[in-house]
Coordinates of C-alpha atoms in Angstrom, one line a residue:
X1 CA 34.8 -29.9 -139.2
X2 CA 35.4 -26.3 -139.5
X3 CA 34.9 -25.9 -143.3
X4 CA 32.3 -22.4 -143.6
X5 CA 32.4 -21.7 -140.0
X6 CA 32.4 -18.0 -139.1
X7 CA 35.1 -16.6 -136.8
X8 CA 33.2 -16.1 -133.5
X9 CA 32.3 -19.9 -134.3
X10 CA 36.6 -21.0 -135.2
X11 CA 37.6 -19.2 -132.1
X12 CA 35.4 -21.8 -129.8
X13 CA 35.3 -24.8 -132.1
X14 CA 38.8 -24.6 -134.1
X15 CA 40.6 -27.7 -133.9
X16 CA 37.9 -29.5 -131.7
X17 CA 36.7 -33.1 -133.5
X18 CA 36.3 -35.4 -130.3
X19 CA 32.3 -35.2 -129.6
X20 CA 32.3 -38.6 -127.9
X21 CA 30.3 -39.5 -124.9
X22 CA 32.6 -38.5 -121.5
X23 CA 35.5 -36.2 -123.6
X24 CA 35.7 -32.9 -121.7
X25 CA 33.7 -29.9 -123.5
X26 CA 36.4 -27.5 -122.3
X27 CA 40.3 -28.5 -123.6
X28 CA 42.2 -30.3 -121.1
X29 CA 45.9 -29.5 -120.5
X30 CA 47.8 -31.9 -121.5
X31 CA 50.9 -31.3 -119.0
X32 CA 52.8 -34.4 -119.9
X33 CA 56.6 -33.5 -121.4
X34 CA 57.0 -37.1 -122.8
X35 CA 54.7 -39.8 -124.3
X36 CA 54.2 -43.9 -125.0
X37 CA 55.8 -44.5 -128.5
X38 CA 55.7 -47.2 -130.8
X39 CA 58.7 -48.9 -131.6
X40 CA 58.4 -48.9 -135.0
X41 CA 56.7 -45.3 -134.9
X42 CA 59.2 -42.1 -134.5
X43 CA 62.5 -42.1 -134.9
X44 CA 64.8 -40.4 -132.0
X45 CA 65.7 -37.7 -133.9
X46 CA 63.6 -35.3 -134.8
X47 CA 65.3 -34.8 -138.2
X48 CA 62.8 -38.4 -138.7
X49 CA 60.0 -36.1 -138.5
X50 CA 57.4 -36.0 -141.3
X51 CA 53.8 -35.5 -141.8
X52 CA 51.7 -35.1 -138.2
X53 CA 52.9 -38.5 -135.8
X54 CA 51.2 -38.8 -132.7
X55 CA 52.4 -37.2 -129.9
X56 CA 55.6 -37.8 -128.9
X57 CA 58.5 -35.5 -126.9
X58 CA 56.5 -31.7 -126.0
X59 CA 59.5 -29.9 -127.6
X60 CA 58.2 -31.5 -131.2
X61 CA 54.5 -31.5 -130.1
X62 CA 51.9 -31.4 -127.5
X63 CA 48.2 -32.2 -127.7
X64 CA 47.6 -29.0 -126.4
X65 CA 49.8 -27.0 -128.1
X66 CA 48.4 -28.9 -131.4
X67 CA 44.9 -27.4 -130.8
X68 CA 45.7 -23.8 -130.2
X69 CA 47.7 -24.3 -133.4
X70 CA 44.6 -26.1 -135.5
X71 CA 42.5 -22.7 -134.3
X72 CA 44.9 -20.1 -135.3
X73 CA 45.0 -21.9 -138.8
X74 CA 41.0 -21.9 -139.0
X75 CA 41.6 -18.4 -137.7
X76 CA 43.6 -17.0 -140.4
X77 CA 42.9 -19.2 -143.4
X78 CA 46.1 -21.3 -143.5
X79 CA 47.4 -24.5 -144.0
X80 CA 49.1 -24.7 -140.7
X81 CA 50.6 -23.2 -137.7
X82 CA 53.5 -23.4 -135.0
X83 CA 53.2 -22.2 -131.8
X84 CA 56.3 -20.5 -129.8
X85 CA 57.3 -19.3 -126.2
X86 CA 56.7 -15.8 -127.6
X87 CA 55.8 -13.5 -130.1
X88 CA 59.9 -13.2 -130.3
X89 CA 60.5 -16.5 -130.2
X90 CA 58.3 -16.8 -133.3
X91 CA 60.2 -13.6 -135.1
X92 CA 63.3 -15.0 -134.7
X93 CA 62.6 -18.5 -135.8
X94 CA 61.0 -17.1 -139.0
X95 CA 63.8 -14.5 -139.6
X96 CA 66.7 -17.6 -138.7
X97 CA 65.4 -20.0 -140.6
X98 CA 64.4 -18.3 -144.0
X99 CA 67.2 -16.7 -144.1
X100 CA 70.9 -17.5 -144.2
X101 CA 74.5 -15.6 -145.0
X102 CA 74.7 -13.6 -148.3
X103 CA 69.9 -13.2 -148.5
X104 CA 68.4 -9.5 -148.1
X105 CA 65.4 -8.7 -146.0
X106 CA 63.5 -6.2 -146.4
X107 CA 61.8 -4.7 -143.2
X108 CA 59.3 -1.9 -141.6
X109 CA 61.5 0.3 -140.2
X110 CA 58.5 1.1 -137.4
X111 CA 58.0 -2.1 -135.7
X112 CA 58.1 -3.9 -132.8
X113 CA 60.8 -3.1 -131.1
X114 CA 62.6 -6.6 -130.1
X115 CA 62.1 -7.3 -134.3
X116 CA 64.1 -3.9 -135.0
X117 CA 66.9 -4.8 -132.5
X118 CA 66.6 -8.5 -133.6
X119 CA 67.5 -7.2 -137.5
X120 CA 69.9 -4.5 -136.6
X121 CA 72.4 -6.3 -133.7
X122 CA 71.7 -10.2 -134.8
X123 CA 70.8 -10.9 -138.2
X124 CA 74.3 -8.7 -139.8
X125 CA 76.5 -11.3 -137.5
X126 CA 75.0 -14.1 -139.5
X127 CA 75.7 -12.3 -142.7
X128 CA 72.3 -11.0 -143.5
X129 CA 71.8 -7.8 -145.3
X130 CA 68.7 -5.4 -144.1
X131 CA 66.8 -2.7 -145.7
X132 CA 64.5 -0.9 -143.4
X133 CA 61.5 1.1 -145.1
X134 CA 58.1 3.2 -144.7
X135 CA 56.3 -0.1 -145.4
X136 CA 53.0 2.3 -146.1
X137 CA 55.1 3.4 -148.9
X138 CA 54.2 0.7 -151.6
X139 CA 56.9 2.3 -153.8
X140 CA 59.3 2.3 -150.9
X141 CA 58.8 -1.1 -150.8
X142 CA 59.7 -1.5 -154.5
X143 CA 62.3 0.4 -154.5
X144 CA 64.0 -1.8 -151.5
X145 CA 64.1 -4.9 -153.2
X146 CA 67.3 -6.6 -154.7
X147 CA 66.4 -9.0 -157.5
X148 CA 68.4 -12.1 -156.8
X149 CA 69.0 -11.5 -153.4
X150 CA 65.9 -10.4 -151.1
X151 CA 64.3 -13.2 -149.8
X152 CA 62.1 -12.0 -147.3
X153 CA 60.0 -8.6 -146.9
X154 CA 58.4 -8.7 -143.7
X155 CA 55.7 -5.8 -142.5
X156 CA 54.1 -4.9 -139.2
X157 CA 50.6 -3.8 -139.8
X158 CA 49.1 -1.3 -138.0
X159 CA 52.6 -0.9 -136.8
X160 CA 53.8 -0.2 -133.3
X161 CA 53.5 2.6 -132.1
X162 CA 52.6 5.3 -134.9
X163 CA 49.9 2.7 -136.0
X164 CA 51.4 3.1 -139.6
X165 CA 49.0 0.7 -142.2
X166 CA 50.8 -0.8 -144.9
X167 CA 48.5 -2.5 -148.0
X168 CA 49.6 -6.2 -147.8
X169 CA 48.0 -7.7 -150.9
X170 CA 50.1 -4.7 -153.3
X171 CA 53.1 -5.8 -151.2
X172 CA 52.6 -9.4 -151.3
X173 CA 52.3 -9.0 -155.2
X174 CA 55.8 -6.7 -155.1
X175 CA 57.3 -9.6 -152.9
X176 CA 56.3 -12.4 -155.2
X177 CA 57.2 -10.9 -158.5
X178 CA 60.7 -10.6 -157.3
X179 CA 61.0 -14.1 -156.0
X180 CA 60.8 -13.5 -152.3
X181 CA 58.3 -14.5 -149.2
X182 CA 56.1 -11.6 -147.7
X183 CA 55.4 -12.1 -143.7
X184 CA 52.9 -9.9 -142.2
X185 CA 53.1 -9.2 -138.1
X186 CA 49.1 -8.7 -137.9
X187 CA 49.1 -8.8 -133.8
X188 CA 47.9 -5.5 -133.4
X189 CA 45.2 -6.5 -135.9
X190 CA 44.3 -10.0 -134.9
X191 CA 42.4 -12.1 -137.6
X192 CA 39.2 -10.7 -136.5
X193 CA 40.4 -7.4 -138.2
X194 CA 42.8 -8.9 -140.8
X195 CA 43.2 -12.3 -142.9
X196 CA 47.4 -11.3 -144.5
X197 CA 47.2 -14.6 -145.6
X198 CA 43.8 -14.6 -147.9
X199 CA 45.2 -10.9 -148.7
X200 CA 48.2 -13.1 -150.7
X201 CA 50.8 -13.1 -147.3
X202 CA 53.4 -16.7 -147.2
X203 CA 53.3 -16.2 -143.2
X204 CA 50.9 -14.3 -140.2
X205 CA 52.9 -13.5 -137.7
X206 CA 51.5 -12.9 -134.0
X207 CA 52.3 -12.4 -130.0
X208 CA 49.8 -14.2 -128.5
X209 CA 50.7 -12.2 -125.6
X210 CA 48.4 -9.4 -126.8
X211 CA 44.8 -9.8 -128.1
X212 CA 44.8 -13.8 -128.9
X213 CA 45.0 -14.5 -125.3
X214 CA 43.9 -11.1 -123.9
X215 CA 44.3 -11.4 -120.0
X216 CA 47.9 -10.5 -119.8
X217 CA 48.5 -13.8 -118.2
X218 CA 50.4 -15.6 -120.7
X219 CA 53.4 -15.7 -123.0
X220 CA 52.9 -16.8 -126.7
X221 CA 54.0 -16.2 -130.4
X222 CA 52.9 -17.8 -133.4
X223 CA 53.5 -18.3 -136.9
X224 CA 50.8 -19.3 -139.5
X225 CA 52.0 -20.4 -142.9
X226 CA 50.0 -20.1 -146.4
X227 CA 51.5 -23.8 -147.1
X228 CA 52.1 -27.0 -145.5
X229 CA 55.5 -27.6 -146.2
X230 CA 56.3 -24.4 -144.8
X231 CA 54.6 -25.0 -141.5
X232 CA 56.1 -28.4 -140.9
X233 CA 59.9 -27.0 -142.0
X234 CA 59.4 -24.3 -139.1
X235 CA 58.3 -26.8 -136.6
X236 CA 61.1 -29.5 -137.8
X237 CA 64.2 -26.7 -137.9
X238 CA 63.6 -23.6 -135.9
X239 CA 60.5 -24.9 -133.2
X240 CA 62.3 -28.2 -132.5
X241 CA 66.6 -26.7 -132.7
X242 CA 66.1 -23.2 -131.1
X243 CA 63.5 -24.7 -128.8
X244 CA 61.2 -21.3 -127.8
X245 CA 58.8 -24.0 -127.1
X246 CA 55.1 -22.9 -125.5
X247 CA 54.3 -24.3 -122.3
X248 CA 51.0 -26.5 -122.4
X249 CA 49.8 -24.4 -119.9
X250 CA 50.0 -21.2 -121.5
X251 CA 48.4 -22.5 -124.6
X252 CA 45.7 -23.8 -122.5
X253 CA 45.4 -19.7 -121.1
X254 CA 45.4 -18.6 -124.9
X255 CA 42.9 -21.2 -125.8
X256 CA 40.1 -19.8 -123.3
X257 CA 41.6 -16.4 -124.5
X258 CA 40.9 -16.9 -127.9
X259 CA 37.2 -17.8 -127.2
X260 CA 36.1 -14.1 -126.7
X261 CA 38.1 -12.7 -129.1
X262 CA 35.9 -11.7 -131.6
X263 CA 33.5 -10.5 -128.7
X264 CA 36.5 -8.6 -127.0
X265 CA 37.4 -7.1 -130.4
X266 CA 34.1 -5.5 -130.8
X267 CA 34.0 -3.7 -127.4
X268 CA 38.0 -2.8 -128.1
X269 CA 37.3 -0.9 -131.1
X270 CA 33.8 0.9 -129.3
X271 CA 35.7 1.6 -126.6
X272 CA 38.7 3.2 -128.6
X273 CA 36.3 4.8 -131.3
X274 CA 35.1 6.7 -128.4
X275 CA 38.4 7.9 -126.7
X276 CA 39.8 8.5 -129.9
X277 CA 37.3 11.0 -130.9
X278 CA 37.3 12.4 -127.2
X279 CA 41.1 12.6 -127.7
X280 CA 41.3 14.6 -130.9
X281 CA 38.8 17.4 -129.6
X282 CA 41.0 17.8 -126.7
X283 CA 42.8 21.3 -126.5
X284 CA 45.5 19.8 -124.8
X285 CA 45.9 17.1 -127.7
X286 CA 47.9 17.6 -130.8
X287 CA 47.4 14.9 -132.8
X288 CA 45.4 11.1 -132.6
X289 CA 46.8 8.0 -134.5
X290 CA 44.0 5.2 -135.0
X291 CA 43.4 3.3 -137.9
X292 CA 39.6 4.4 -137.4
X293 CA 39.8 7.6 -137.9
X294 CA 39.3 9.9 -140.5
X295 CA 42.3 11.9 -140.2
X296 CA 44.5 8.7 -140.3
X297 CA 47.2 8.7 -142.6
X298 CA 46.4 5.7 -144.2
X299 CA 42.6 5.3 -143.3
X300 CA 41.8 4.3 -146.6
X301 CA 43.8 1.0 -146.5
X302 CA 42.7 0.7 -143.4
X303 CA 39.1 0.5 -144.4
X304 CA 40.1 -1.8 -147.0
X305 CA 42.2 -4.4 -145.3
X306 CA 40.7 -4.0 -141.8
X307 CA 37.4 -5.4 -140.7
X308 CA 38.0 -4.3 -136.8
X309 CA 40.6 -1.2 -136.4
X310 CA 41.6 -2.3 -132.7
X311 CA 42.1 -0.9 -129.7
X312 CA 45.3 0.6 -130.1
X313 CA 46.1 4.1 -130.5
X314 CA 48.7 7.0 -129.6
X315 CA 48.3 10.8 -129.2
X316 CA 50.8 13.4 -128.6
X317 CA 50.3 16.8 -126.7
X318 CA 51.1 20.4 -126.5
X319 CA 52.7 20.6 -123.5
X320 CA 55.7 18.8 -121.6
X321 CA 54.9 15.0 -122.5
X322 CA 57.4 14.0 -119.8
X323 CA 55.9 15.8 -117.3
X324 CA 52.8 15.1 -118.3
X325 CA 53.6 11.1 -118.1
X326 CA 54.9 11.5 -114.8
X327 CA 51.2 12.7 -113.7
X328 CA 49.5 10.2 -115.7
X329 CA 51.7 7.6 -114.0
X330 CA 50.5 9.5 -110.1
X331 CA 47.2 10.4 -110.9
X332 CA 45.2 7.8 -113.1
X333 CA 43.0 5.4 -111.4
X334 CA 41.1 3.2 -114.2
X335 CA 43.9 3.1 -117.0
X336 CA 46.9 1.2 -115.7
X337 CA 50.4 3.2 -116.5
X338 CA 52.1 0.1 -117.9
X339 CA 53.3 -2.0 -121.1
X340 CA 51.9 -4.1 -123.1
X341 CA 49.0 -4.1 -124.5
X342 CA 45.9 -6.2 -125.5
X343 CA 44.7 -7.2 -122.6
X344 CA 41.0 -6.6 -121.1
X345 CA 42.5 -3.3 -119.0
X346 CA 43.7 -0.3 -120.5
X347 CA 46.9 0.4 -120.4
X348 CA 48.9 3.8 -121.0
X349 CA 52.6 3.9 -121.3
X350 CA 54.7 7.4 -123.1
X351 CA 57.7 6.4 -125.4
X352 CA 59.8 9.1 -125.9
X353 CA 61.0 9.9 -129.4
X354 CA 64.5 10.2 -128.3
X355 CA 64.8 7.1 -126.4
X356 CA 63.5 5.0 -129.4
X357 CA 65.2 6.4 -132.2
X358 CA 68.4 6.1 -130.1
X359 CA 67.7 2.3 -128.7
X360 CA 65.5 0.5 -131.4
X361 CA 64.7 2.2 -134.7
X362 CA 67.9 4.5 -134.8
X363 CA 66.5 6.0 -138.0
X364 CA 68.1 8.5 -140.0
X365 CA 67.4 11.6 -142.6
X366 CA 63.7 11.4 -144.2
X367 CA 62.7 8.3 -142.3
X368 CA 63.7 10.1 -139.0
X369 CA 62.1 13.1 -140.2
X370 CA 58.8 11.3 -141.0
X371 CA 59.0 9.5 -137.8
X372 CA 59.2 12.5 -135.7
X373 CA 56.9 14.4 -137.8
X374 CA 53.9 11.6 -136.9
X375 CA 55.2 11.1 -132.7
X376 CA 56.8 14.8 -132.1
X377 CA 58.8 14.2 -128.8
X378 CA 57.2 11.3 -127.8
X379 CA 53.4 9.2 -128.3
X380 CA 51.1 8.0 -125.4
X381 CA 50.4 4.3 -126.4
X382 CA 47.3 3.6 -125.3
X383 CA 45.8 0.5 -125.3
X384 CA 42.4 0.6 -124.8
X385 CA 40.6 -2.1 -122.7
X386 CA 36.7 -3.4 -121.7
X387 CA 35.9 -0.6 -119.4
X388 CA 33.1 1.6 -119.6
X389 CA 34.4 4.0 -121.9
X390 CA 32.9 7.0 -120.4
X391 CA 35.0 5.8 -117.2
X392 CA 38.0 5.9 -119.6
X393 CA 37.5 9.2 -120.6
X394 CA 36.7 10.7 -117.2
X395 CA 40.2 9.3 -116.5
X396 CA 42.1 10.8 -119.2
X397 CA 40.0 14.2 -118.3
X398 CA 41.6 13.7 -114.8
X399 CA 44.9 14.5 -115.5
X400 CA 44.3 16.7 -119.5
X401 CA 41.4 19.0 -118.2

């Protein structure tokens, strides 16, 4: 019974109802692929499949897998979630199976970048239109929309990497007026910071491989819907027919991640609070993007919609980013030069303008312009991790000073 909890409670007890005498505290893995059926249970096709059946073939369900999907719906306030082999996996099976030939989606035009590519290269060969907007533009957002015809409008807030904040309850009510779902990719939130769901989102979209499971040892995506029927038609169609199914083990790794999330997310945001500020007094620094600060574009949606502003953040600089990334790479020796991001280390990684706008986002006129005029030549990603944070910024001093 979950009913009232509070998160730091949901992310040990989610999904857990077997108290008996001799059952594990700690989740077992549940390893098995296959599983004994009734005969007059399940049918062999999975197109048979309705309500929640026990157990049956790992592709449709897992016991595992089930209870890392019961806590991210206690998580984020839903009616139920599917889990997926990663936070792609999960993009794509939202993106392929809500929308078919002749629908309009509208999209963030700074996202992830897989989602970008996924929209630009894949979803026009099926016959799918796509808009790409400033998201944090509410009347951008309007504007995009094509009575009739769009069907989804999907948002990454904070968005990677210029950690643009979009307001997700005015765009859920533009999405809905018009006919259309709203989905929300809240990874670089987590639920601990953001609910897109209670805030009026049809879908929470997250890569597990960040935050939820927060070690950097595991691959994940998920997708929490606002309604049943929506949950069970993702794990029916796309979950069971593209098959990005989660391995039992890695759910089992996001599982004990998910247990010191809300503790994790605290120190996160401490830590980058405090390298943030140390950032944007640095001479050699010309700008800071983080949610948390004052100087944020959109801080005051932020402050609205966010409980927790993260851990991630980007800064540009004066001088040659390039050469300075090269140095960073040589000479840091607590923050890890690397991808990714989420996990309980810092990581730093530059992403040159250029490169981006050329390989993913290949924006044009006033969205380019905007673009550049928030990462210059290129941002520093930085994701900032459970060190000491004075050890952090002795670091960054390192190579800056």
């Amino acid at each position: 019974m979950t009913e009232g909890l509070k998160q730091a409670t949901l992310a040990l007890r989610g999904g857990i109802t077997a108290r008996q005498p001799g059952v594990s505290v700690t989740p077992d893995i549940v390893p098995g692929s296959s599983f004994y059926a009734d005969a007059e249970g399940v049918g062999f096709s999975a197109n048979e499949l309705t309500g929640s059946p026990p157990p049956f073939y790992t592709r449709w369900g897992n016991p595992t897998l089930t209870l890392l999907e019961d806590r991210l719906t206690a998580l984020e306030g839903g009616a139920g979630s599917v889990v997926f082999g990663s936070g792609m996996g999960a993009i794509s099976a939202l993106f392929l199976s809500r929308l078919k030939s002749g629908d309009h989606l509208v999209l963030s035009n700074v996202c992830y970048a897989g989602a970008a590519e996924l929209a630009l290269d894949i979803l026009p060969g099926y016959g799918i239109e796509v808009t790409r907007v400033d998201t944090s533009k509410t009347e951008s957002v309007a504007a995009a929309i094509r009575p009739g015809k769009t069907r989804l409008v999907h948002i990454e807030t904070p968005a990677n990497p210029i950690l643009r904040v979009s307001d997700i309850a005015a765009i859920a009510e533009i999405a809905h007026r018009a006919g259309a779902e709203f989905s929300v990719d809240s990874t670089i939130a987590t639920p601990v910071a953001t609910q897109p769901l209670l805030l009026g989102a049809d879908y929470v979209v997250h890569s597990l491989t960040k935050y939820l499971v927060g070690h950097g040892d595991a691959l994940g995506g998920s997708i929490t819907a606002r309604d049943i029927e929506n949950a069970t038609a993702l794990r029916a169609g796309p979950l069971i027919h593209f098959g990005a199914v989660l391995s039992p083990f890695a759910a089992w790794l996001i599982l004990r991640g998910i247990e010191t999330l809300p503790a994790r997310m605290r120190i996160h945001e401490e830590n980058a609070r405090s390298v943030a500020r140390y950032l944007e007094g640095h001479p050699a620094v010309a700008s800071v993007l983080w949610p948390g600060l004052e100087s944020h574009p959109q801080a005051e949606i932020a402050r609205r919609q966010m409980k927790n502003f993260s851990s991630l953040l980007s800064f540009t600089v004066k001088g040659d980013a390039k050469a300075l990334a090269s140095r960073f790479a040589r000479e840091l020796q607590v923050i890890s030069y690397a991808v990714s991001l989420g996990k309980t280390v810092s990581l730093l990684f530059y992403i040159p303008t250029d490169d981006l706008l050329r390989s993913a986002f290949r924006l044009e006129g006033e969205a380019q312009a905007d673009y550049r005029a928030a990462a210059g030549e290129g941002v520093f990603r930085l994701s900032v991790g459970l060190e000491d944070a004075d050890d952090l910024i002795a670091d960054l001093a390192r190579v800056l000073d």
